[in-house]
Short mmCIF file of C-alpha atoms in Angstrom, two decimals:
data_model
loop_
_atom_site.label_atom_id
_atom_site.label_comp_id
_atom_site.label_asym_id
_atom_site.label_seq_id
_atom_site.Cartn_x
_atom_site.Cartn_y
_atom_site.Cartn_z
CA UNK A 128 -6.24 -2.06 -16.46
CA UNK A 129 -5.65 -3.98 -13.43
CA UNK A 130 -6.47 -1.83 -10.29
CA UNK A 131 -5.28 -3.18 -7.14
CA UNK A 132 -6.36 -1.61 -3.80
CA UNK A 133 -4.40 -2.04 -0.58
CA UNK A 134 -5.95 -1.15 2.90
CA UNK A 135 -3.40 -0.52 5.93
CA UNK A 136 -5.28 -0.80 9.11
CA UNK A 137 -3.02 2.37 10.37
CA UNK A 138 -5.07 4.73 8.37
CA UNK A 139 -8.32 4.27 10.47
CA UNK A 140 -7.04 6.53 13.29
CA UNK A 141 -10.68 7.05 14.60
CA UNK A 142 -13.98 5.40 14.88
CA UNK A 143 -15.27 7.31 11.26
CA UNK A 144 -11.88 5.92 9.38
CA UNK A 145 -13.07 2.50 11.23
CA UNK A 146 -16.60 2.48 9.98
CA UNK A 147 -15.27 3.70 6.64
CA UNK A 148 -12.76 0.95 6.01
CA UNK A 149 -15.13 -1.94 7.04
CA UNK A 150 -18.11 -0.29 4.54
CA UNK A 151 -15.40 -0.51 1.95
CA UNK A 152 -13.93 -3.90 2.67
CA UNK A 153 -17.50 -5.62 3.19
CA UNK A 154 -18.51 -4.02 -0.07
CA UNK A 155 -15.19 -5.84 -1.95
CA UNK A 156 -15.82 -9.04 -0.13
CA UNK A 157 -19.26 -9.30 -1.14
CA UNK A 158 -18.34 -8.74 -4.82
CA UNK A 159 -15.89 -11.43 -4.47
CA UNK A 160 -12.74 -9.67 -5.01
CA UNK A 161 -9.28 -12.12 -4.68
CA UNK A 162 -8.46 -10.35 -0.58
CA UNK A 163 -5.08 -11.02 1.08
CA UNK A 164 -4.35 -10.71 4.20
CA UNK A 165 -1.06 -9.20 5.32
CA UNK A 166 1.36 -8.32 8.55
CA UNK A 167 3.30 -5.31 7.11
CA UNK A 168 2.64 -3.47 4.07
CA UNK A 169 6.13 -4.44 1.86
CA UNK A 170 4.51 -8.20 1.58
CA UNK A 171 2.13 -6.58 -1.00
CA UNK A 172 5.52 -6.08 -3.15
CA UNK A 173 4.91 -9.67 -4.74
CA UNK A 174 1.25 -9.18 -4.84
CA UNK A 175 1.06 -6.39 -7.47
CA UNK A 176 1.57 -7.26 -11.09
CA UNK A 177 3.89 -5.18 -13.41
CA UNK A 178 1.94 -2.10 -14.71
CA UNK A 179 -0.45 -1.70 -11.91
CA UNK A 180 -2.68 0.95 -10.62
CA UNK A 181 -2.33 1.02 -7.47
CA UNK A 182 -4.57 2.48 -4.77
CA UNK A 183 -3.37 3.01 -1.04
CA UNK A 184 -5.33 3.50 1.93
CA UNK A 185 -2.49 4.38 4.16
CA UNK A 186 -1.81 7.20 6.36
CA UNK A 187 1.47 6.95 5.53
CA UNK A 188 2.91 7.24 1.65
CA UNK A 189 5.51 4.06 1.57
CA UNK A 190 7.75 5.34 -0.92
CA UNK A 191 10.71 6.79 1.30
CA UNK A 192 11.98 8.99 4.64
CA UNK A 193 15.42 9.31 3.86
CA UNK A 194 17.79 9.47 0.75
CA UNK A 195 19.38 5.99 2.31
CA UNK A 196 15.79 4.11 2.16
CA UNK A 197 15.98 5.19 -1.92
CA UNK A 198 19.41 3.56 -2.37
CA UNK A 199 18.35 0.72 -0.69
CA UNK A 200 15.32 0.72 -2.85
CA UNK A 201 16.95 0.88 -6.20
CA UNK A 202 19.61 -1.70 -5.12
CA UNK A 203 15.77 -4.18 -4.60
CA UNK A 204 16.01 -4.06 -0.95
CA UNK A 205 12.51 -3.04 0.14
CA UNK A 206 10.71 -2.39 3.83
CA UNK A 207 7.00 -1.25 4.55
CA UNK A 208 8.79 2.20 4.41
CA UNK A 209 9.55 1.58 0.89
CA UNK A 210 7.72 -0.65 -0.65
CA UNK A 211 5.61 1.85 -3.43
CA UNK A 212 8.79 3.19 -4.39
CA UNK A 213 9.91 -0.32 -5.26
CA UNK A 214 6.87 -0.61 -7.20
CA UNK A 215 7.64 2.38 -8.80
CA UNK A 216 11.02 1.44 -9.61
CA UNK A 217 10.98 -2.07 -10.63
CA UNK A 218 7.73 -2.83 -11.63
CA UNK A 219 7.11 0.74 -13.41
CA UNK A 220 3.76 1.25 -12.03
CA UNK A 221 1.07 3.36 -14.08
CA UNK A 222 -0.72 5.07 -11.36
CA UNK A 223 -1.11 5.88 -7.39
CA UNK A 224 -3.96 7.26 -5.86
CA UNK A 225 -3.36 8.02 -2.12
CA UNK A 226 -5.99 7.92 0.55
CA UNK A 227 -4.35 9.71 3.13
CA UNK A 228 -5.65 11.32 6.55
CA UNK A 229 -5.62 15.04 6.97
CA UNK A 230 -2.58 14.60 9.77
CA UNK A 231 -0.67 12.43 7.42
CA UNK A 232 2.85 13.60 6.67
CA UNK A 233 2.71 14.67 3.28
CA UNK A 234 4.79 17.39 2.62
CA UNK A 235 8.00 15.85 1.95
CA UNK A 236 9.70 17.61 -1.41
CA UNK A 237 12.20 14.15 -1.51
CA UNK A 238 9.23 12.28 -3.23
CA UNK A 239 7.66 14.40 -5.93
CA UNK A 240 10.57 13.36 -8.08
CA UNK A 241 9.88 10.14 -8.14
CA UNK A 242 5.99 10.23 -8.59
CA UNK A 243 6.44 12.84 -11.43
CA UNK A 244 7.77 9.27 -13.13
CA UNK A 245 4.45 7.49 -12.99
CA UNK A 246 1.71 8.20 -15.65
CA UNK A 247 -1.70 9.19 -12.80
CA UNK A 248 -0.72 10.42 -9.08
CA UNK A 249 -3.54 11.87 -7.06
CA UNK A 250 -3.92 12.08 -3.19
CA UNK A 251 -7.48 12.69 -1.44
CA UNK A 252 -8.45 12.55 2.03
CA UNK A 253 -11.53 10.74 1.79
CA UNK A 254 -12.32 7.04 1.42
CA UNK A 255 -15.54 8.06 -0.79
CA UNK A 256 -13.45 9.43 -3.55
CA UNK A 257 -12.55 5.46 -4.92
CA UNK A 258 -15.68 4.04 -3.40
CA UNK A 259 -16.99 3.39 -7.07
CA UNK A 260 -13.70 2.12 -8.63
CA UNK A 261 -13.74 -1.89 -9.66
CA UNK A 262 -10.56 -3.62 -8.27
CA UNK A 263 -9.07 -6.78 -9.46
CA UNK A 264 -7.17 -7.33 -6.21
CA UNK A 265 -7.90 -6.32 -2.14
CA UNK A 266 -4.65 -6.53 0.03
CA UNK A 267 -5.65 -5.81 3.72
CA UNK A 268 -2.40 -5.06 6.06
CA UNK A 269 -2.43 -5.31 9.86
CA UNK A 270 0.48 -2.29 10.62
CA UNK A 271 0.55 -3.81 14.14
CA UNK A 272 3.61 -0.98 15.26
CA UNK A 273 1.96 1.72 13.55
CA UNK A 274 -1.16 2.49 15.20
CA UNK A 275 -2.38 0.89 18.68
CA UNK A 276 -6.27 -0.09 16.83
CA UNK A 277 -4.70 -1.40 13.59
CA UNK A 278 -4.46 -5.13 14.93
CA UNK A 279 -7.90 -4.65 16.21
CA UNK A 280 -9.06 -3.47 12.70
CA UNK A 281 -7.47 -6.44 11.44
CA UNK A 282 -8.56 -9.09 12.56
CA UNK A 283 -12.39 -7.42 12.43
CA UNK A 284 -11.91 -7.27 8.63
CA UNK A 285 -10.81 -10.84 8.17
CA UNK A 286 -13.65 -11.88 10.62
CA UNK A 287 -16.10 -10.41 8.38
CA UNK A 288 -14.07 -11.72 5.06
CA UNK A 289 -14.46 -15.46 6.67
CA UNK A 290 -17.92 -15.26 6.76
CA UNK A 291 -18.32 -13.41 3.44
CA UNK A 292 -16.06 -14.48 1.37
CA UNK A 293 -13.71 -17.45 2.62
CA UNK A 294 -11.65 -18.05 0.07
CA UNK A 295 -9.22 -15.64 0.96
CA UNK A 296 -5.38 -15.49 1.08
CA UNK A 297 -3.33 -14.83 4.34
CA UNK A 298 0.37 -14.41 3.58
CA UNK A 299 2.36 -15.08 6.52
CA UNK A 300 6.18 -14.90 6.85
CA UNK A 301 8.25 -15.81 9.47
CA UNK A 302 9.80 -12.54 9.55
CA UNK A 303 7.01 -9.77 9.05
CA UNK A 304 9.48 -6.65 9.48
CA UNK A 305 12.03 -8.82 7.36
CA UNK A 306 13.36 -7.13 4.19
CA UNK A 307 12.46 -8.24 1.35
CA UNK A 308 15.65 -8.68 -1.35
CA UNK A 309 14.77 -8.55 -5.09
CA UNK A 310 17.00 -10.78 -7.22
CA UNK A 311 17.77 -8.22 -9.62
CA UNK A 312 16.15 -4.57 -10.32
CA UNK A 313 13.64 -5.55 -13.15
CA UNK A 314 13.77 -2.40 -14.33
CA UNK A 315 16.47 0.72 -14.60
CA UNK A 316 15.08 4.02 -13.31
CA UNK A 317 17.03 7.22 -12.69
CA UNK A 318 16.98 8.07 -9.29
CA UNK A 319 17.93 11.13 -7.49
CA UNK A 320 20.45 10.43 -5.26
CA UNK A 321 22.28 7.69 -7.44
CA UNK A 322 25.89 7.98 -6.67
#
C-alpha cells in the first residue's frame, strides 16, 4: 500500500508540536524517504498517486469550508482549502488519518459525507499515534499565511533534510496560492450539493 505522509508547518502551534514535527521529519530523512518540499498544501495534489493512504499533519482538514469550495472541487478546481477532497474525489483515495491539534476546527457535519466514501478515516491528536508507520513519500508544506512560526518551521526542516538527506525535491510555482485546474475529473463521485 503506498502510504504517503504530508507535514503542514501550521500544525506546530507551540514549541512541543515543534519538537514533535522535527523528531518525526529527522526520523524520515534519515531512513531516506523521497521528501518534497512545498509552499501551500494543494501542490501535494500531483504528488499523491491514485489509491493512496494518505496521512495529514495539519491543523486544518483540507477537504472544504463551504458548499461552493465542493463544487469547485468536483468541477477539478482545487486550493489548499480543498485539496484532500480532490484527492478524495478524483483520485479515490483509500484512507486518511488526521493529525489534528486539540483547537483544530473539527466539527463541521458538511464533511462526514464525503469521508464516509473512503475505505479507513481516523483523526488523533497526537503525532505518536503514526510514529511507527513506513511511508513511501514525505511532503513538507510551509503554510506561510496560516500560522506566524510555520515559515520558521520550514525552512528548519529543510535545513536539517540538506544535511541528512540532500536529495530532496522542492516544488516551486510561480503562483503558490494559484489554483490548481484538473483537465478532467478522473473519476465520477456523487457529491452532496451537485446541482
Amino acid at each position: 500500500m503506498n502510504k504517503i505522509i504530508t507535514v503542514d508547518c501550521d500544525w506546530a502551534i507551540n514549541e512541543e508540536k515543534i519538537i514533535g514535527l522535527i523528531s518525526l521529519c529527522t526520523k524520515l530523512f534519515y531512513q531516506k524517504v523521497p521528501t518534497y518540499f512545498i509552499r501551500q498544501h494543494h501542490s501535494a495534489f500531483p504528488l499523491v498517486e491514485e489509491n493512496s493512504f494518505l496521512y495529514n499533519v495539519d491543523h486544518h482538514h483540507d477537504l472544504f469550508y463551504n458548499k461552493d469550495m465542493v463544487k469547485n472541487a468536483e468541477k477539478g478546481i482545487l486550493t489548499e482549502a480543498t485539496w484532500v477532497l480532490g484527492l478524495i474525489l478524483h483520485k479515490k483515495l483509500n484512507g486518511y488519518v488526521w493529525v489534528k491539534n486539540f483547537t483544530s476546527n473539527a466539527d463541521d457535519k458538511l464533511i462526514e459525507y464525503y469521508l464516509r466514501k473512503i475505505k479507513y478515516f481516523k483523526t488523533t491528536n497526537t503525532i505518536k499515534d503514526i510514529e511507527d508507520e513506513i511511508f513511501n513519500k514525505l511532503i513538507i508544506c510551509e503554510s506561510a499565511f496560516y500560522h506566524p512560526s510555520s515559515s520558521f518551521v520550514f525552512e528548519i526542516l529543510k535545513k536539517i533534510c540538506e544535511n541528512i538527506n540532500p536529495e530532496y525535491v522542492d516544488v516551486k510555482k510561480d503562483n503558490e496560492l494559484g489554483h490548481i485546474f484538473l483537465p478532467k475529473p478522473l473519476h465520477r463521485v456523487q457529491t452532496k450539493f451537485q446541482d
